Short mmCIF file of C-alpha atoms and ligand atoms in Angstrom, two decimals:
data_model
loop_
_atom_site.label_atom_id
_atom_site.label_comp_id
_atom_site.label_asym_id
_atom_site.label_seq_id
_atom_site.Cartn_x
_atom_site.Cartn_y
_atom_site.Cartn_z
CA MET A 15 11.31 -22.05 -5.24
CA GLY A 16 8.81 -23.89 -3.11
CA GLY A 17 6.21 -24.23 -5.88
CA PHE A 18 2.48 -24.11 -5.89
CA PHE A 19 1.07 -26.40 -3.21
CA PRO A 20 -2.41 -25.32 -2.17
CA GLY A 21 -3.31 -26.62 1.26
CA SER A 22 0.14 -28.01 1.97
CA PHE A 23 1.60 -26.69 5.17
CA LEU A 24 4.71 -28.61 6.08
CA PHE A 25 5.28 -29.05 9.76
CA GLY A 26 8.59 -29.04 11.55
CA ALA A 27 9.75 -31.94 13.67
CA GLY A 28 8.95 -30.17 16.90
CA LEU A 29 5.36 -29.55 17.95
CA LEU A 30 4.63 -25.99 18.75
CA TRP A 31 1.64 -25.28 20.93
CA ILE A 32 0.39 -21.77 21.25
CA PRO A 33 -2.74 -20.28 22.77
CA SER A 34 -4.95 -19.92 19.84
CA ALA A 35 -7.05 -16.96 20.51
CA SER A 36 -4.42 -15.93 18.02
CA LEU A 37 -4.53 -18.70 15.44
CA ILE A 38 -6.73 -20.00 12.67
CA MET A 39 -5.43 -22.86 10.52
CA ARG A 40 -6.07 -24.79 7.32
CA GLY A 41 -4.77 -27.93 5.60
CA PRO A 42 -3.36 -30.69 7.82
CA ALA A 43 -3.63 -28.43 10.81
CA ALA A 44 -7.39 -28.14 10.42
CA SER A 45 -7.96 -31.75 11.44
CA LEU A 46 -5.81 -31.18 14.45
CA VAL A 47 -8.00 -28.25 15.38
CA LYS A 48 -11.16 -30.37 15.10
CA ARG A 49 -9.75 -33.23 17.15
CA PHE A 50 -8.76 -30.87 19.85
CA HIS A 51 -12.09 -29.12 19.64
CA HIS A 52 -13.98 -32.39 20.17
CA LYS A 53 -11.73 -33.48 22.98
CA THR A 54 -12.03 -30.29 24.97
CA GLY A 55 -15.41 -29.03 23.88
CA ALA A 56 -13.80 -25.60 23.99
CA GLY A 57 -14.71 -22.73 21.65
CA LEU A 58 -12.48 -22.15 18.64
CA GLY A 59 -10.80 -19.25 20.35
CA GLU A 60 -9.64 -21.35 23.30
CA LYS A 61 -7.95 -24.23 21.50
CA LEU A 62 -4.26 -24.91 21.14
CA MET A 63 -2.75 -25.41 17.68
CA ARG A 64 0.50 -25.94 15.82
CA LEU A 65 2.26 -23.47 13.55
CA PRO A 66 3.53 -24.42 10.09
CA THR A 67 7.20 -24.03 9.23
CA ARG A 68 6.66 -23.46 5.53
CA THR A 69 4.27 -21.53 3.30
CA GLN A 70 4.35 -19.86 -0.10
CA VAL A 71 3.83 -16.26 1.00
CA ALA A 72 4.63 -15.01 4.50
CA ILE A 73 2.62 -11.84 5.03
CA ILE A 74 3.79 -9.55 7.81
CA GLY A 75 0.96 -7.37 9.15
CA ALA A 76 -2.81 -7.97 9.40
CA GLY A 77 -4.00 -4.49 8.45
CA PRO A 78 -6.14 -4.00 5.34
CA ALA A 79 -3.15 -4.62 3.01
CA GLY A 80 -2.09 -7.92 4.61
CA LEU A 81 -5.62 -9.27 5.07
CA LEU A 82 -6.73 -8.36 1.53
CA LEU A 83 -3.56 -9.85 0.07
CA GLY A 84 -4.14 -13.06 2.04
CA GLN A 85 -7.72 -13.28 0.82
CA LEU A 86 -6.93 -12.64 -2.86
CA LEU A 87 -4.02 -15.13 -2.76
CA HIS A 88 -6.35 -17.71 -1.25
CA LYS A 89 -8.79 -17.11 -4.14
CA ALA A 90 -5.87 -17.66 -6.52
CA GLY A 91 -4.90 -20.93 -4.80
CA ILE A 92 -1.70 -19.53 -3.29
CA GLU A 93 -0.96 -20.26 0.36
CA ALA A 94 -0.15 -17.52 2.81
CA VAL A 95 0.38 -17.19 6.54
CA ILE A 96 -0.13 -13.81 8.19
CA LEU A 97 2.01 -12.77 11.17
CA GLU A 98 0.65 -9.82 13.18
CA GLN A 99 2.26 -8.31 16.24
CA ARG A 100 -1.00 -7.06 17.80
CA SER A 101 -4.14 -8.89 18.92
CA ALA A 102 -7.14 -9.15 16.59
CA ASP A 103 -9.14 -6.90 18.94
CA TYR A 104 -6.45 -4.24 18.87
CA VAL A 105 -6.38 -4.27 15.06
CA LEU A 106 -10.19 -3.98 14.99
CA GLY A 107 -10.15 -1.12 17.47
CA ARG A 108 -8.18 1.28 15.25
CA ILE A 109 -10.48 4.02 13.92
CA ARG A 110 -9.16 5.08 10.55
CA ALA A 111 -10.27 5.27 6.92
CA GLY A 112 -13.84 5.53 5.78
CA VAL A 113 -14.00 6.53 2.11
CA ILE A 114 -13.61 3.68 -0.37
CA GLU A 115 -12.87 4.22 -4.04
CA GLN A 116 -14.90 2.31 -6.61
CA THR A 117 -11.85 0.25 -7.61
CA THR A 118 -11.26 -0.73 -3.97
CA ALA A 119 -14.92 -1.70 -3.59
CA GLN A 120 -14.62 -3.87 -6.73
CA LEU A 121 -11.46 -5.50 -5.35
CA LEU A 122 -13.23 -6.33 -2.09
CA GLU A 123 -16.07 -7.89 -4.08
CA ARG A 124 -13.54 -9.93 -6.08
CA ALA A 125 -12.06 -11.09 -2.78
CA GLY A 126 -15.53 -12.34 -1.77
CA VAL A 127 -15.95 -9.85 1.09
CA GLY A 128 -18.19 -7.26 -0.55
CA ALA A 129 -21.62 -8.38 0.69
CA ARG A 130 -21.83 -6.36 3.92
CA MET A 131 -20.21 -3.34 2.26
CA GLN A 132 -22.88 -3.48 -0.44
CA ALA A 133 -25.67 -3.84 2.12
CA GLU A 134 -24.47 -1.31 4.70
CA GLY A 135 -22.04 1.01 2.86
CA LEU A 136 -23.27 4.45 1.87
CA VAL A 137 -22.78 5.17 -1.83
CA HIS A 138 -21.90 8.83 -2.38
CA HIS A 139 -22.23 10.62 -5.71
CA GLY A 140 -20.64 13.84 -4.54
CA PHE A 141 -19.26 15.92 -1.67
CA SER A 142 -19.22 19.59 -0.72
CA LEU A 143 -16.43 22.10 -0.55
CA CYS A 144 -17.11 24.91 1.90
CA VAL A 145 -14.79 27.88 1.40
CA ASP A 146 -15.09 30.65 3.95
CA GLY A 147 -18.74 29.90 4.59
CA VAL A 148 -19.82 29.29 0.96
CA ARG A 149 -20.67 25.73 -0.06
CA GLN A 150 -20.13 24.24 -3.53
CA ARG A 151 -21.12 20.65 -4.35
CA ILE A 152 -18.63 18.59 -6.37
CA ASP A 153 -20.71 16.18 -8.43
CA LEU A 154 -18.46 13.13 -8.60
CA SER A 155 -20.76 11.01 -10.74
CA ARG A 156 -21.51 13.72 -13.31
CA HIS A 157 -17.81 14.45 -13.79
CA THR A 158 -16.66 10.83 -13.97
CA GLY A 159 -19.24 9.04 -16.10
CA GLY A 160 -21.24 7.77 -13.12
CA LYS A 161 -18.49 6.77 -10.68
CA THR A 162 -19.06 6.91 -6.93
CA VAL A 163 -17.26 6.39 -3.62
CA THR A 164 -18.56 4.25 -0.74
CA VAL A 165 -18.49 5.25 2.89
CA TYR A 166 -17.67 2.04 4.77
CA GLY A 167 -15.28 2.02 7.71
CA GLN A 168 -11.82 0.46 7.62
CA THR A 169 -12.82 -1.33 10.82
CA GLU A 170 -15.69 -3.01 8.99
CA ILE A 171 -13.50 -3.99 6.02
CA THR A 172 -10.98 -5.46 8.45
CA ARG A 173 -13.74 -7.36 10.26
CA ASP A 174 -15.10 -8.76 6.96
CA LEU A 175 -11.62 -9.88 5.88
CA MET A 176 -10.88 -11.47 9.25
CA GLN A 177 -14.18 -13.36 9.17
CA ALA A 178 -13.60 -14.58 5.60
CA ARG A 179 -10.16 -15.78 6.65
CA LYS A 180 -11.55 -17.58 9.64
CA ALA A 181 -14.35 -19.17 7.56
CA SER A 182 -11.76 -20.53 5.12
CA GLY A 183 -9.62 -21.88 7.96
CA LEU A 184 -6.65 -19.70 7.01
CA LEU A 185 -3.85 -19.01 9.45
CA THR A 186 -3.29 -15.63 11.07
CA ALA A 187 -0.86 -15.63 13.97
CA TYR A 188 -1.71 -12.64 16.15
CA GLU A 189 0.58 -11.36 18.91
CA ALA A 190 3.64 -12.66 17.06
CA GLU A 191 6.66 -10.90 18.57
CA ASN A 192 10.01 -9.83 17.11
CA VAL A 193 8.95 -10.74 13.59
CA THR A 194 12.08 -10.59 11.42
CA PRO A 195 12.31 -11.06 7.62
CA LEU A 196 15.52 -12.89 6.70
CA ASP A 197 17.43 -14.02 3.57
CA PHE A 198 15.12 -12.19 1.19
CA ASP A 199 18.06 -11.59 -1.14
CA THR A 200 18.03 -15.36 -1.77
CA ALA A 201 15.39 -17.72 -3.24
CA GLN A 202 14.82 -19.20 0.26
CA PRO A 203 13.63 -16.33 2.42
CA LYS A 204 12.25 -16.92 5.90
CA VAL A 205 10.63 -15.10 8.74
CA ARG A 206 11.70 -15.61 12.32
CA PHE A 207 9.34 -14.68 15.14
CA GLU A 208 8.41 -15.46 18.72
CA ALA A 209 5.07 -16.74 19.91
CA ASP A 210 4.14 -18.03 23.32
CA GLY A 211 7.71 -17.61 24.48
CA ALA A 212 9.19 -19.86 21.74
CA LEU A 213 11.22 -18.95 18.66
CA HIS A 214 9.81 -19.96 15.26
CA GLU A 215 10.97 -19.91 11.69
CA LEU A 216 8.62 -19.84 8.70
CA SER A 217 10.33 -20.53 5.37
CA CYS A 218 8.60 -19.28 2.25
CA ASP A 219 9.04 -18.20 -1.38
CA ILE A 220 7.95 -14.61 -0.87
CA ILE A 221 7.73 -12.17 2.04
CA ALA A 222 5.03 -9.47 1.79
CA GLY A 223 5.79 -6.48 4.02
CA CYS A 224 2.29 -5.20 4.84
CA ASP A 225 3.33 -3.98 8.28
CA GLY A 226 2.50 -0.30 8.09
CA PHE A 227 4.64 2.79 8.41
CA HIS A 228 6.42 1.70 11.61
CA GLY A 229 6.89 -1.92 10.53
CA ILE A 230 10.02 -4.06 10.41
CA CYS A 231 10.13 -4.89 6.69
CA ARG A 232 11.15 -1.51 5.27
CA ALA A 233 13.57 -1.11 8.19
CA SER A 234 15.21 -4.46 7.30
CA VAL A 235 16.27 -3.29 3.84
CA PRO A 236 19.87 -2.02 3.53
CA GLN A 237 19.83 1.79 3.45
CA SER A 238 21.82 1.81 0.22
CA ALA A 239 19.03 -0.13 -1.55
CA ILE A 240 16.14 2.21 -0.74
CA THR A 241 15.31 5.87 -1.33
CA LEU A 242 12.84 7.65 0.95
CA TYR A 243 10.88 10.74 -0.09
CA GLU A 244 9.09 12.64 2.66
CA LYS A 245 7.14 15.81 3.35
CA ILE A 246 5.92 16.68 6.86
CA TYR A 247 3.05 19.15 7.20
CA PRO A 248 3.11 21.77 9.98
CA PHE A 249 -0.28 20.75 11.44
CA GLY A 250 -2.31 17.73 12.54
CA TRP A 251 -5.93 16.54 12.54
CA LEU A 252 -7.96 16.28 15.71
CA GLY A 253 -10.59 13.60 15.03
CA LEU A 254 -13.80 12.91 16.94
CA LEU A 255 -16.13 9.93 16.50
CA ALA A 256 -19.69 10.17 17.85
CA ASP A 257 -22.98 8.32 17.55
CA VAL A 258 -24.85 11.27 16.10
CA PRO A 259 -26.40 11.59 12.61
CA PRO A 260 -24.04 13.26 10.09
CA VAL A 261 -24.55 16.98 9.51
CA ASP A 262 -25.12 16.27 5.80
CA ASP A 263 -25.78 13.24 3.57
CA GLU A 264 -22.39 13.81 1.91
CA LEU A 265 -18.94 14.79 3.20
CA ILE A 266 -18.15 18.49 3.65
CA TYR A 267 -14.51 19.62 3.23
CA VAL A 268 -14.10 23.01 4.90
CA ARG A 269 -11.54 25.72 4.18
CA HIS A 270 -11.77 28.44 6.83
CA ALA A 271 -9.54 31.21 8.17
CA ARG A 272 -9.47 29.33 11.53
CA GLY A 273 -8.28 26.16 9.79
CA PHE A 274 -9.48 23.12 7.84
CA ALA A 275 -12.37 20.93 8.99
CA LEU A 276 -13.95 17.77 7.60
CA CYS A 277 -17.46 16.48 8.23
CA SER A 278 -17.39 12.76 7.48
CA MET A 279 -19.34 9.73 8.65
CA ARG A 280 -19.22 5.97 9.10
CA SER A 281 -22.99 5.35 8.83
CA LYS A 282 -26.29 7.23 9.02
CA THR A 283 -25.99 7.28 12.79
CA ARG A 284 -22.22 7.54 13.35
CA SER A 285 -20.25 10.68 12.44
CA ARG A 286 -16.54 11.34 12.12
CA TYR A 287 -15.40 14.97 12.31
CA TYR A 288 -11.92 16.45 12.02
CA LEU A 289 -10.39 19.83 12.87
CA GLN A 290 -6.99 21.08 11.73
CA CYS A 291 -4.95 21.57 14.91
CA ASP A 292 -1.48 22.46 16.03
CA LEU A 293 1.07 19.63 15.85
CA ASN A 294 1.86 20.13 19.52
CA ASP A 295 -1.78 20.17 20.57
CA SER A 296 -3.11 17.48 22.89
CA VAL A 297 -6.47 15.70 23.07
CA ALA A 298 -6.54 16.68 26.75
CA ASN A 299 -6.96 20.31 25.63
CA TRP A 300 -10.21 19.49 23.85
CA SER A 301 -13.39 18.78 25.77
CA ASP A 302 -16.24 17.55 23.57
CA ASP A 303 -17.95 20.95 23.98
CA ALA A 304 -14.82 22.78 22.82
CA PHE A 305 -14.57 20.52 19.76
CA TRP A 306 -18.20 21.05 18.73
CA ALA A 307 -17.97 24.82 19.27
CA GLU A 308 -14.85 25.08 17.12
CA LEU A 309 -16.37 22.90 14.38
CA ARG A 310 -19.50 25.13 14.32
CA ARG A 311 -17.30 28.23 13.89
CA ARG A 312 -15.69 26.74 10.76
CA LEU A 313 -18.96 25.60 9.09
CA ASP A 314 -21.35 27.61 6.93
CA PRO A 315 -24.45 28.90 8.79
CA ALA A 316 -26.80 26.17 7.45
CA ALA A 317 -24.43 23.34 8.43
CA ALA A 318 -23.68 24.95 11.81
CA ALA A 319 -27.41 25.08 12.53
CA ALA A 320 -27.95 21.46 11.40
CA LEU A 321 -25.04 20.00 13.42
CA THR A 322 -26.10 17.39 15.97
CA THR A 323 -23.60 16.99 18.80
CA GLY A 324 -23.14 14.23 21.36
CA PRO A 325 -20.53 12.55 23.55
CA SER A 326 -17.37 11.42 21.76
CA LEU A 327 -16.64 7.70 21.38
CA GLU A 328 -13.05 8.44 20.44
CA LYS A 329 -10.82 11.48 20.06
CA SER A 330 -7.29 11.46 18.68
CA ILE A 331 -4.69 13.64 16.97
CA ALA A 332 -2.92 12.43 13.82
CA PRO A 333 0.08 14.18 12.24
CA LEU A 334 0.00 14.66 8.47
CA ARG A 335 2.77 13.33 6.26
CA SER A 336 3.53 12.47 2.64
CA PHE A 337 6.03 9.64 2.23
CA VAL A 338 7.14 7.22 -0.49
CA ALA A 339 9.80 4.50 -0.39
CA GLU A 340 11.35 3.35 -3.66
CA PRO A 341 11.58 0.67 -4.92
CA LEU A 342 8.95 -1.68 -3.48
CA ARG A 343 10.80 -4.92 -4.20
CA PHE A 344 14.02 -6.16 -2.61
CA GLY A 345 14.71 -9.64 -3.97
CA ARG A 346 11.90 -11.75 -2.49
CA LEU A 347 10.65 -9.03 -0.11
CA PHE A 348 7.81 -6.78 -1.31
CA LEU A 349 6.42 -3.69 0.42
CA ALA A 350 2.72 -2.83 0.15
CA GLY A 351 0.41 -0.29 1.80
CA ASP A 352 1.56 2.09 4.53
CA ALA A 353 4.86 0.17 4.78
CA ALA A 354 5.72 1.77 1.44
CA HIS A 355 3.90 5.09 1.45
CA ILE A 356 1.85 7.53 3.51
CA VAL A 357 -0.52 10.23 2.29
CA PRO A 358 -2.18 12.95 4.35
CA PRO A 359 -5.79 11.75 4.90
CA THR A 360 -7.33 14.75 3.10
CA GLY A 361 -7.69 12.89 -0.21
CA ALA A 362 -8.89 9.65 1.48
CA LYS A 363 -6.27 7.66 -0.39
CA GLY A 364 -4.29 5.64 2.20
CA LEU A 365 -6.44 2.54 2.42
CA ASN A 366 -7.25 2.78 -1.27
CA LEU A 367 -3.56 2.84 -2.19
CA ALA A 368 -2.96 -0.19 0.04
CA ALA A 369 -5.67 -1.96 -1.99
CA SER A 370 -4.18 -0.98 -5.35
CA ASP A 371 -0.71 -2.17 -4.25
CA VAL A 372 -2.29 -5.49 -3.35
CA HIS A 373 -3.96 -5.68 -6.76
CA TYR A 374 -0.60 -5.29 -8.53
CA LEU A 375 1.17 -7.63 -6.10
CA VAL A 376 -1.37 -10.42 -6.55
CA GLU A 377 -0.95 -10.18 -10.33
CA ALA A 378 2.83 -10.45 -9.96
CA LEU A 379 2.64 -13.37 -7.51
CA GLU A 380 0.13 -15.26 -9.66
CA GLY A 381 2.58 -14.96 -12.58
CA PHE A 382 5.48 -16.02 -10.38
CA PHE A 383 3.83 -19.14 -8.94
CA ARG A 384 2.41 -20.08 -12.34
CA SER A 385 5.70 -19.72 -14.21
CA GLY A 386 8.27 -20.25 -11.48
CA GLN A 387 10.14 -17.29 -13.00
CA ASP A 388 11.40 -14.27 -11.05
CA ALA A 389 10.78 -12.26 -14.23
CA ALA A 390 7.08 -12.18 -13.30
CA LEU A 391 7.96 -10.12 -10.23
CA VAL A 392 9.78 -7.23 -11.86
CA HIS A 393 6.75 -5.14 -12.83
CA TYR A 394 5.20 -4.85 -9.37
CA SER A 395 7.30 -1.96 -8.12
CA PRO A 396 7.11 0.33 -11.18
CA ARG A 397 3.39 -0.33 -11.74
CA ALA A 398 2.42 0.30 -8.14
CA LEU A 399 4.68 3.35 -7.83
CA ALA A 400 3.18 5.00 -10.92
CA ARG A 401 -0.25 5.00 -9.26
CA ILE A 402 1.16 5.83 -5.81
CA TRP A 403 2.81 9.02 -7.03
CA LYS A 404 -0.40 10.22 -8.70
CA ALA A 405 -2.28 9.69 -5.44
CA GLU A 406 0.57 11.42 -3.54
CA ARG A 407 0.27 14.41 -5.87
CA PHE A 408 -3.49 14.62 -5.43
CA SER A 409 -3.33 14.24 -1.63
CA TRP A 410 -0.60 16.89 -1.35
CA TRP A 411 -2.55 19.28 -3.62
CA PHE A 412 -5.87 18.87 -1.77
CA THR A 413 -4.13 19.22 1.61
CA SER A 414 -2.21 22.32 0.54
CA LEU A 415 -5.36 23.90 -0.87
CA LEU A 416 -7.57 23.53 2.19
CA HIS A 417 -5.28 24.01 5.20
CA ARG A 418 -3.97 27.06 6.97
CA PHE A 419 -0.19 27.25 6.93
CA ASP A 420 0.37 29.93 9.59
CA GLY A 421 3.49 31.57 8.23
CA ALA A 422 5.04 28.31 7.01
CA GLU A 423 4.48 29.69 3.52
CA SER A 424 4.88 33.17 2.04
CA ALA A 425 2.12 35.75 1.55
CA PHE A 426 2.53 35.11 -2.19
CA ASP A 427 1.76 31.41 -1.68
CA GLU A 428 -1.34 32.37 0.32
CA ARG A 429 -2.61 34.61 -2.50
CA LEU A 430 -2.01 31.83 -5.04
CA ARG A 431 -3.98 29.43 -2.85
CA GLY A 432 -6.86 31.91 -2.74
CA ALA A 433 -6.82 32.19 -6.55
CA GLU A 434 -6.75 28.41 -6.96
CA LEU A 435 -9.71 27.99 -4.62
CA ALA A 436 -11.69 30.67 -6.47
CA TYR A 437 -10.91 28.92 -9.75
CA LEU A 438 -11.95 25.53 -8.37
CA MET A 439 -15.25 26.88 -7.03
CA GLN A 440 -16.11 28.34 -10.47
CA SER A 441 -14.56 26.02 -13.04
CA GLU A 442 -16.29 22.85 -14.19
CA ALA A 443 -12.96 21.65 -15.67
CA ALA A 444 -11.16 22.07 -12.34
CA GLN A 445 -14.00 20.29 -10.52
CA ALA A 446 -13.85 17.45 -13.06
CA ALA A 447 -10.12 16.98 -12.36
CA LEU A 448 -10.82 16.95 -8.61
CA ALA A 449 -13.64 14.42 -9.10
CA GLU A 450 -11.55 12.14 -11.32
CA ASN A 451 -8.82 11.91 -8.70
CA TYR A 452 -11.19 11.67 -5.74
CA VAL A 453 -13.10 8.64 -7.06
CA GLY A 454 -9.72 7.05 -7.82
CA LEU A 455 -7.70 6.51 -10.96
CA GLY A 456 -7.98 3.15 -12.72
CA PHE A 457 -5.47 0.34 -12.18
C1 LIG B 6 -6.94 9.49 11.04
C2 LIG B 6 -6.79 8.69 9.77
C3 LIG B 6 -7.78 8.77 8.80
C4 LIG B 6 -7.63 8.06 7.60
N1 LIG B 6 -8.61 8.18 6.64
C5 LIG B 6 -8.49 7.48 5.49
C6 LIG B 6 -9.53 7.52 4.48
O1 LIG B 6 -10.56 8.17 4.63
N2 LIG B 6 -9.35 6.80 3.35
C7 LIG B 6 -8.23 6.04 3.16
O2 LIG B 6 -8.12 5.39 2.11
N3 LIG B 6 -7.24 5.96 4.10
C8 LIG B 6 -7.34 6.66 5.25
N4 LIG B 6 -6.36 6.55 6.23
C9 LIG B 6 -5.19 5.71 5.97
C10 LIG B 6 -5.44 4.22 6.22
O3 LIG B 6 -5.95 4.00 7.49
C11 LIG B 6 -4.11 3.45 6.03
O4 LIG B 6 -3.53 3.84 4.82
C12 LIG B 6 -4.31 1.92 6.07
O5 LIG B 6 -4.54 1.48 7.38
C13 LIG B 6 -3.08 1.21 5.51
O6 LIG B 6 -3.24 -0.19 5.66
P1 LIG B 6 -1.95 -1.13 5.84
O7 LIG B 6 -2.50 -2.50 5.98
O8 LIG B 6 -0.97 -0.83 4.79
O9 LIG B 6 -1.27 -0.64 7.20
P2 LIG B 6 -1.81 -0.73 8.69
O10 LIG B 6 -3.28 -0.53 8.74
O11 LIG B 6 -0.95 0.19 9.48
O12 LIG B 6 -1.52 -2.23 9.11
C14 LIG B 6 -0.20 -2.70 9.35
C15 LIG B 6 -0.27 -3.86 10.33
O13 LIG B 6 1.03 -4.39 10.53
C16 LIG B 6 1.21 -4.64 11.90
N5 LIG B 6 2.65 -4.62 12.19
C17 LIG B 6 3.45 -3.53 12.30
N6 LIG B 6 4.71 -3.90 12.58
C18 LIG B 6 4.71 -5.26 12.66
C19 LIG B 6 5.70 -6.20 12.96
N7 LIG B 6 6.97 -5.85 13.21
N8 LIG B 6 5.36 -7.52 12.97
C20 LIG B 6 4.08 -7.91 12.72
N9 LIG B 6 3.09 -7.03 12.45
C21 LIG B 6 3.40 -5.72 12.42
C22 LIG B 6 0.43 -3.56 12.60
O14 LIG B 6 0.08 -3.89 13.92
C23 LIG B 6 -0.78 -3.44 11.68
O15 LIG B 6 -1.83 -4.30 12.09
C24 LIG B 6 -6.49 7.24 7.41
C25 LIG B 6 -5.52 7.13 8.41
C26 LIG B 6 -5.66 7.85 9.58
C27 LIG B 6 -4.59 7.72 10.66
#
């Protein structure tokens, strides 16, 4: 085991120079950065820097899971290098999650990146269910002893984490190609990758696979060591982002004979709307006018009348899937976030589950680096999976309840769904269970 050496990057014999729009460094490298900065007078983004050959935790992927893990490890005095295949701008350009559980918000505060979320995030105490034109408010706070969710975009969380990383001089290597985790069944794992046309090797104690659903880490595990559970839904979500005020102060989840819809937002001036669509549908089939007209049809009359429309900033179609990989640990390789599981976005759990994985992983890694014992690592997978499966259940249930299945289920199933919706709209107990899961279960 490499031990606990805050600030101690070890450099290989060979100097490796790479264009550093992609790099931010700490430790011995930081002085190199300054010298170069003074010599050239160039901005930070234009300097050339060296890459370390050793760290404690090699994190693959700079999405929310990888960046939050890096930040919390830094707070705990554990070194990490993040390797990301895309550019920072590309990562920031992905429009995704927007609803943050209270536990996730607390974790971001603990990581020291909560200030802008607190200042600009919208705290929501409830949301509405609209079933065939009738709206029912679900009072999250009343049913959960005062808990709330915060509307704050994944893009903003990512930006805050990137800036915190940069301010601390921590290393993220963007545009790293052919990143490959190796020897993770031994105590000396390493990650091989290419940058600036050269091959590099980063040796480490731990590899954290935070590289999303299509990443390399899960794919590197022998098939016999992993079990995959998956459910594909027979529909997708057509999403539209626009700089228009939201139709309501809170989210509206819509069940309608024409299909599901969701009225969400990123701020008081930026709205995010979704329509259930066919899996084979294409964005090219949807002009902005067609989107707004279809959304109006699925809303209740008051919401339809209040809807402000405008030109789309972004439109995309996402398929819906439930997926879990088990276990989450393979020797010294750990999976976290979308690399390990996917939920349909209906329950707003994906980003939040990535955060809870990171919470459990940081606890395990702190124990490991403190004690030097592999025994500290054994609880990560079962603890994280217990919470993951509860969120999978909730996301599947909420998705099944609100979407149209178009013959993919029997008429009996349809009648049961109608009865469940009627029960939910009337029963305080059912609404309390929905609220408890929506605000997020405790760690
Ligand atoms: C339309 C939509 C709406 C959503 N709404 C919500 C919501 O409201 N609430 C919520 O909680 N969640 C939501 N989600 C889910 C949420 O966005 C994801 O769960 C979250 O991004 C997971 O973070 P992650 O860091 O695990 O994975 P990712 O964000 O996918 O990040 C993985 C990173 O790894 C990088 N990578 C991949 N392969 C490699 C490689 N080989 N080498 C190096 N780097 C690699 C990728 O480029 C990426 O930057 C939504 C998702 C979608 C698509």
